[in-house]
Tab-separated table of C-alpha atoms in Angstrom:
chain	number	residue	atom	x	y	z
A	14	UNK	CA	0.000	0.000	0.000
A	15	UNK	CA	1.112	3.571	-0.661
A	16	UNK	CA	1.661	5.588	2.503
A	17	UNK	CA	1.142	9.343	2.507
A	18	UNK	CA	2.884	11.435	5.135
A	19	UNK	CA	1.796	15.022	5.654
A	20	UNK	CA	3.885	17.658	7.352
A	21	UNK	CA	3.364	19.397	9.565
A	22	UNK	CA	0.549	17.625	11.405
A	23	UNK	CA	-0.339	20.868	13.158
A	24	UNK	CA	0.156	24.414	11.982
A	25	UNK	CA	-0.574	27.673	13.764
A	26	UNK	CA	-0.775	30.749	11.532
A	27	UNK	CA	-2.321	34.195	11.277
A	28	UNK	CA	-4.771	35.727	8.832
A	29	UNK	CA	-2.806	36.934	5.825
A	30	UNK	CA	0.023	34.412	6.236
A	31	UNK	CA	1.269	32.211	3.419
A	32	UNK	CA	1.304	28.569	4.436
A	33	UNK	CA	2.531	25.404	2.787
A	34	UNK	CA	1.610	21.821	3.616
A	35	UNK	CA	3.679	18.948	2.261
A	36	UNK	CA	2.523	15.449	1.362
A	37	UNK	CA	5.093	12.733	0.672
A	38	UNK	CA	4.226	9.409	-0.904
A	39	UNK	CA	6.073	6.182	-0.112
A	40	UNK	CA	6.348	5.484	-3.847
A	41	UNK	CA	5.727	7.394	-7.035
A	42	UNK	CA	2.109	8.285	-7.751
A	43	UNK	CA	2.597	10.473	-10.849
A	44	UNK	CA	0.121	13.346	-10.393
A	45	UNK	CA	-2.729	11.303	-8.951
A	46	UNK	CA	-3.026	13.386	-5.824
A	47	UNK	CA	-5.925	15.383	-4.437
A	48	UNK	CA	-6.258	17.821	-1.547
A	49	UNK	CA	-9.317	18.256	0.664
A	50	UNK	CA	-10.394	20.703	3.334
A	51	UNK	CA	-12.540	19.551	6.234
A	52	UNK	CA	-14.204	21.651	8.903
A	53	UNK	CA	-15.533	20.169	12.163
A	54	UNK	CA	-18.736	18.204	11.712
A	55	UNK	CA	-18.691	18.639	7.937
A	56	UNK	CA	-17.828	16.457	4.974
A	57	UNK	CA	-14.503	17.012	3.217
A	58	UNK	CA	-14.417	19.487	0.345
A	59	UNK	CA	-12.285	18.953	-2.753
A	60	UNK	CA	-9.748	21.737	-3.316
A	61	UNK	CA	-7.177	20.426	-5.790
A	62	UNK	CA	-7.035	17.371	-8.048
A	63	UNK	CA	-4.361	15.958	-10.335
A	64	UNK	CA	-1.835	17.572	-7.990
A	65	UNK	CA	-2.271	21.107	-9.310
A	66	UNK	CA	-5.725	21.614	-10.843
A	67	UNK	CA	-7.995	23.899	-8.851
A	68	UNK	CA	-11.502	22.533	-8.375
A	69	UNK	CA	-14.228	24.791	-9.736
A	70	UNK	CA	-15.357	27.362	-7.193
A	71	UNK	CA	-12.279	27.106	-4.994
A	72	UNK	CA	-10.542	30.446	-4.364
A	73	UNK	CA	-7.348	31.063	-6.300
A	74	UNK	CA	-5.347	31.593	-3.095
A	75	UNK	CA	-5.191	27.780	-2.968
A	76	UNK	CA	-2.629	26.114	-5.200
A	77	UNK	CA	-1.029	22.703	-5.509
A	78	UNK	CA	2.192	21.456	-7.011
A	79	UNK	CA	4.383	18.407	-7.269
A	80	UNK	CA	4.582	15.022	-8.910
A	81	UNK	CA	6.071	11.643	-8.180
A	82	UNK	CA	6.507	11.476	-4.421
A	83	UNK	CA	6.447	15.050	-3.154
A	84	UNK	CA	3.520	17.427	-3.247
A	85	UNK	CA	2.577	20.733	-1.698
A	86	UNK	CA	-0.592	22.657	-0.963
A	87	UNK	CA	-0.093	26.393	-0.594
A	88	UNK	CA	-2.522	28.985	0.695
A	89	UNK	CA	-1.165	32.332	-0.415
A	90	UNK	CA	-2.970	34.573	2.079
A	91	UNK	CA	-4.905	32.890	4.873
A	92	UNK	CA	-8.492	33.932	5.372
A	93	UNK	CA	-10.525	33.256	8.537
A	94	UNK	CA	-12.564	30.579	6.748
A	95	UNK	CA	-9.396	28.613	5.858
A	96	UNK	CA	-8.778	27.395	9.388
A	97	UNK	CA	-9.589	23.708	9.070
A	98	UNK	CA	-7.959	20.306	8.612
A	99	UNK	CA	-6.389	19.451	5.263
A	100	UNK	CA	-5.875	15.980	3.805
A	101	UNK	CA	-3.996	14.697	0.793
A	102	UNK	CA	-5.209	11.574	-1.022
A	103	UNK	CA	-3.564	9.355	-3.607
A	104	UNK	CA	-5.622	7.764	-6.375
A	105	UNK	CA	-2.739	6.189	-8.286
A	106	UNK	CA	-3.515	2.676	-7.106
A	107	UNK	CA	-5.786	0.702	-4.826
A	108	UNK	CA	-6.160	0.785	-1.944
A	109	UNK	CA	-6.628	4.526	-2.128
A	110	UNK	CA	-5.015	6.203	0.866
A	111	UNK	CA	-5.151	9.521	2.702
A	112	UNK	CA	-2.519	11.410	4.587
A	113	UNK	CA	-3.005	11.713	8.335
A	114	UNK	CA	-4.165	15.316	8.060
A	115	UNK	CA	-2.807	18.768	8.865
A	116	UNK	CA	-4.748	20.839	11.364
A	117	UNK	CA	-4.457	24.554	10.626
A	118	UNK	CA	-5.312	26.788	13.568
A	119	UNK	CA	-5.406	30.507	14.196
A	120	UNK	CA	-2.367	31.886	15.999
B	2	UNK	CA	-27.320	20.338	-7.927
B	3	UNK	CA	-25.507	17.191	-6.872
B	4	UNK	CA	-26.870	15.609	-3.716
B	5	UNK	CA	-25.707	12.530	-1.883
B	6	UNK	CA	-27.738	11.447	1.121
B	7	UNK	CA	-26.565	8.570	3.291
B	8	UNK	CA	-28.843	6.563	5.554
B	9	UNK	CA	-28.865	3.330	7.509
B	10	UNK	CA	-26.411	4.145	10.269
B	11	UNK	CA	-27.069	3.301	13.878
B	12	UNK	CA	-25.927	1.285	16.848
B	13	UNK	CA	-25.109	-2.387	16.290
B	14	UNK	CA	-23.497	-5.050	18.449
B	15	UNK	CA	-20.091	-6.516	17.613
B	16	UNK	CA	-20.507	-9.273	15.052
B	17	UNK	CA	-23.681	-7.718	13.726
B	18	UNK	CA	-24.588	-6.392	10.290
B	19	UNK	CA	-25.787	-3.135	8.843
B	20	UNK	CA	-26.541	-1.882	5.345
B	21	UNK	CA	-25.853	1.713	4.431
B	22	UNK	CA	-27.525	3.450	1.505
B	23	UNK	CA	-26.566	6.559	-0.428
B	24	UNK	CA	-29.274	8.196	-2.533
B	25	UNK	CA	-27.852	10.228	-5.394
B	26	UNK	CA	-29.443	13.026	-7.390
B	27	UNK	CA	-28.476	15.935	-9.603
B	28	UNK	CA	-26.112	13.988	-11.872
B	29	UNK	CA	-26.110	10.912	-14.091
B	30	UNK	CA	-25.434	8.343	-11.389
B	31	UNK	CA	-24.839	5.501	-13.834
B	32	UNK	CA	-21.881	7.348	-15.388
B	33	UNK	CA	-19.699	7.699	-12.296
B	34	UNK	CA	-17.757	5.497	-9.973
B	35	UNK	CA	-18.654	5.832	-6.305
B	36	UNK	CA	-16.703	5.557	-3.077
B	37	UNK	CA	-17.293	4.975	0.606
B	38	UNK	CA	-14.951	6.774	3.010
B	39	UNK	CA	-15.140	6.644	6.795
B	40	UNK	CA	-13.879	8.696	9.706
B	41	UNK	CA	-13.605	7.331	13.215
B	42	UNK	CA	-14.380	9.832	16.001
B	43	UNK	CA	-11.567	12.359	16.260
B	44	UNK	CA	-9.510	10.579	13.591
B	45	UNK	CA	-8.562	11.091	9.968
B	46	UNK	CA	-10.192	9.928	6.761
B	47	UNK	CA	-10.010	6.266	5.727
B	48	UNK	CA	-11.019	5.108	2.262
B	49	UNK	CA	-13.261	2.030	2.446
B	50	UNK	CA	-14.416	0.906	-0.990
B	51	UNK	CA	-14.978	1.860	-4.638
B	52	UNK	CA	-17.313	0.590	-7.344
B	53	UNK	CA	-17.080	1.410	-11.028
B	54	UNK	CA	-19.940	3.172	-12.772
B	55	UNK	CA	-21.329	-0.098	-14.095
B	56	UNK	CA	-20.521	-2.233	-11.066
B	57	UNK	CA	-17.970	-4.255	-13.034
B	58	UNK	CA	-15.081	-3.636	-10.652
B	59	UNK	CA	-14.947	-3.230	-6.899
B	60	UNK	CA	-12.036	-2.451	-4.611
B	61	UNK	CA	-11.765	-2.557	-0.836
B	62	UNK	CA	-9.496	-1.456	1.973
B	63	UNK	CA	-7.685	-4.375	3.579
B	64	UNK	CA	-9.394	-3.540	6.882
B	65	UNK	CA	-12.849	-4.369	5.477
B	66	UNK	CA	-12.105	-6.912	2.754
B	67	UNK	CA	-14.217	-10.032	3.161
B	68	UNK	CA	-16.617	-8.308	5.581
B	69	UNK	CA	-17.994	-5.354	3.595
B	70	UNK	CA	-19.607	-5.407	0.152
B	71	UNK	CA	-20.154	-2.347	-2.020
B	72	UNK	CA	-22.929	-2.442	-4.600
B	73	UNK	CA	-25.143	-0.121	-6.614
B	74	UNK	CA	-28.530	-0.018	-8.267
B	75	UNK	CA	-28.323	2.375	-11.196
B	76	UNK	CA	-32.071	2.121	-11.772
B	77	UNK	CA	-32.615	3.548	-8.289
B	78	UNK	CA	-29.621	5.951	-8.261
B	79	UNK	CA	-28.509	4.341	-5.042
B	80	UNK	CA	-25.183	3.121	-3.662
B	81	UNK	CA	-24.965	0.546	-0.889
B	82	UNK	CA	-22.497	-0.747	1.655
B	83	UNK	CA	-23.314	-4.065	3.281
B	84	UNK	CA	-21.313	-4.380	6.470
B	85	UNK	CA	-21.038	-7.769	8.172
B	86	UNK	CA	-19.042	-9.065	11.148
B	87	UNK	CA	-18.811	-5.550	12.519
B	88	UNK	CA	-16.107	-4.682	15.016
B	89	UNK	CA	-15.655	-1.837	17.475
B	90	UNK	CA	-13.011	-0.366	15.176
B	91	UNK	CA	-15.636	0.037	12.431
B	92	UNK	CA	-17.271	2.770	14.497
B	93	UNK	CA	-17.155	5.876	12.306
B	94	UNK	CA	-19.047	8.365	10.221
B	95	UNK	CA	-19.448	6.810	6.784
B	96	UNK	CA	-19.488	9.103	3.759
B	97	UNK	CA	-20.396	8.243	0.206
B	98	UNK	CA	-18.587	10.268	-2.422
B	99	UNK	CA	-18.733	10.649	-6.169
B	100	UNK	CA	-15.867	10.195	-8.582
B	101	UNK	CA	-14.845	13.569	-9.949
B	102	UNK	CA	-16.413	14.782	-13.179
B	103	UNK	CA	-12.911	15.480	-14.482
B	104	UNK	CA	-11.962	11.834	-14.067
B	105	UNK	CA	-10.980	9.292	-11.423
B	106	UNK	CA	-8.494	11.723	-9.923
B	107	UNK	CA	-10.552	12.808	-6.919
B	108	UNK	CA	-13.885	12.723	-5.123
B	109	UNK	CA	-15.761	15.887	-5.956
B	110	UNK	CA	-19.005	15.570	-4.001
B	111	UNK	CA	-19.605	14.026	-0.613
B	112	UNK	CA	-22.685	13.240	1.414
B	113	UNK	CA	-23.201	14.522	4.941
B	114	UNK	CA	-22.304	11.153	6.443
B	115	UNK	CA	-24.073	8.575	8.577
B	116	UNK	CA	-22.778	7.429	11.966
B	117	UNK	CA	-22.220	3.755	12.648
B	118	UNK	CA	-21.537	2.773	16.242
B	119	UNK	CA	-20.460	-0.771	17.043
B	120	UNK	CA	-20.910	-1.392	20.736
B	121	UNK	CA	-22.368	-3.921	23.112
């Protein structure tokens, strides 16, 4: 199975900050990586697919990059509504796996 | 608009069975693969199972293989998850999710989830 490791697991930041979350895969997954945002008590929301393609309706301050084994999610200028937990997911092969999550909190 | 509505969750004893349903609307259900994903209380997301648009292929997480069965009825726009031999560690919110319109690269719509509690 492909393991995904996110770093950091916890991130404290302020409104307006630029933040980057990293997702590393235990083996190459090409660009078959997605990013999701989840708020407490809610279902996950798709942000980025195919490593760098912004899902329709998602603000352009979110961006993704990477291929192979290393990927990043960047939020260029944090807004109050961005404080949530973020997950990466690989869809290169079954079983599909998620990273352990990165909890982004207000400093 | 796309809607996915799960039902069938509840409290069940260890070793028991439960069948979850996911009613889909707002898109051509028979054209998309569908997933089940779960989240144990206070934990991260765990992918559970996938079924192709026509039901021809199914894939499962190792943790549920042999105990859970994913299926679909395209005439009823409904996805199912039959869960047998339930264990305490199966306690979670179960989400159904749709394969992305852009391709099998992501899950673009999710239901609100249904809670399954396995406890004596």
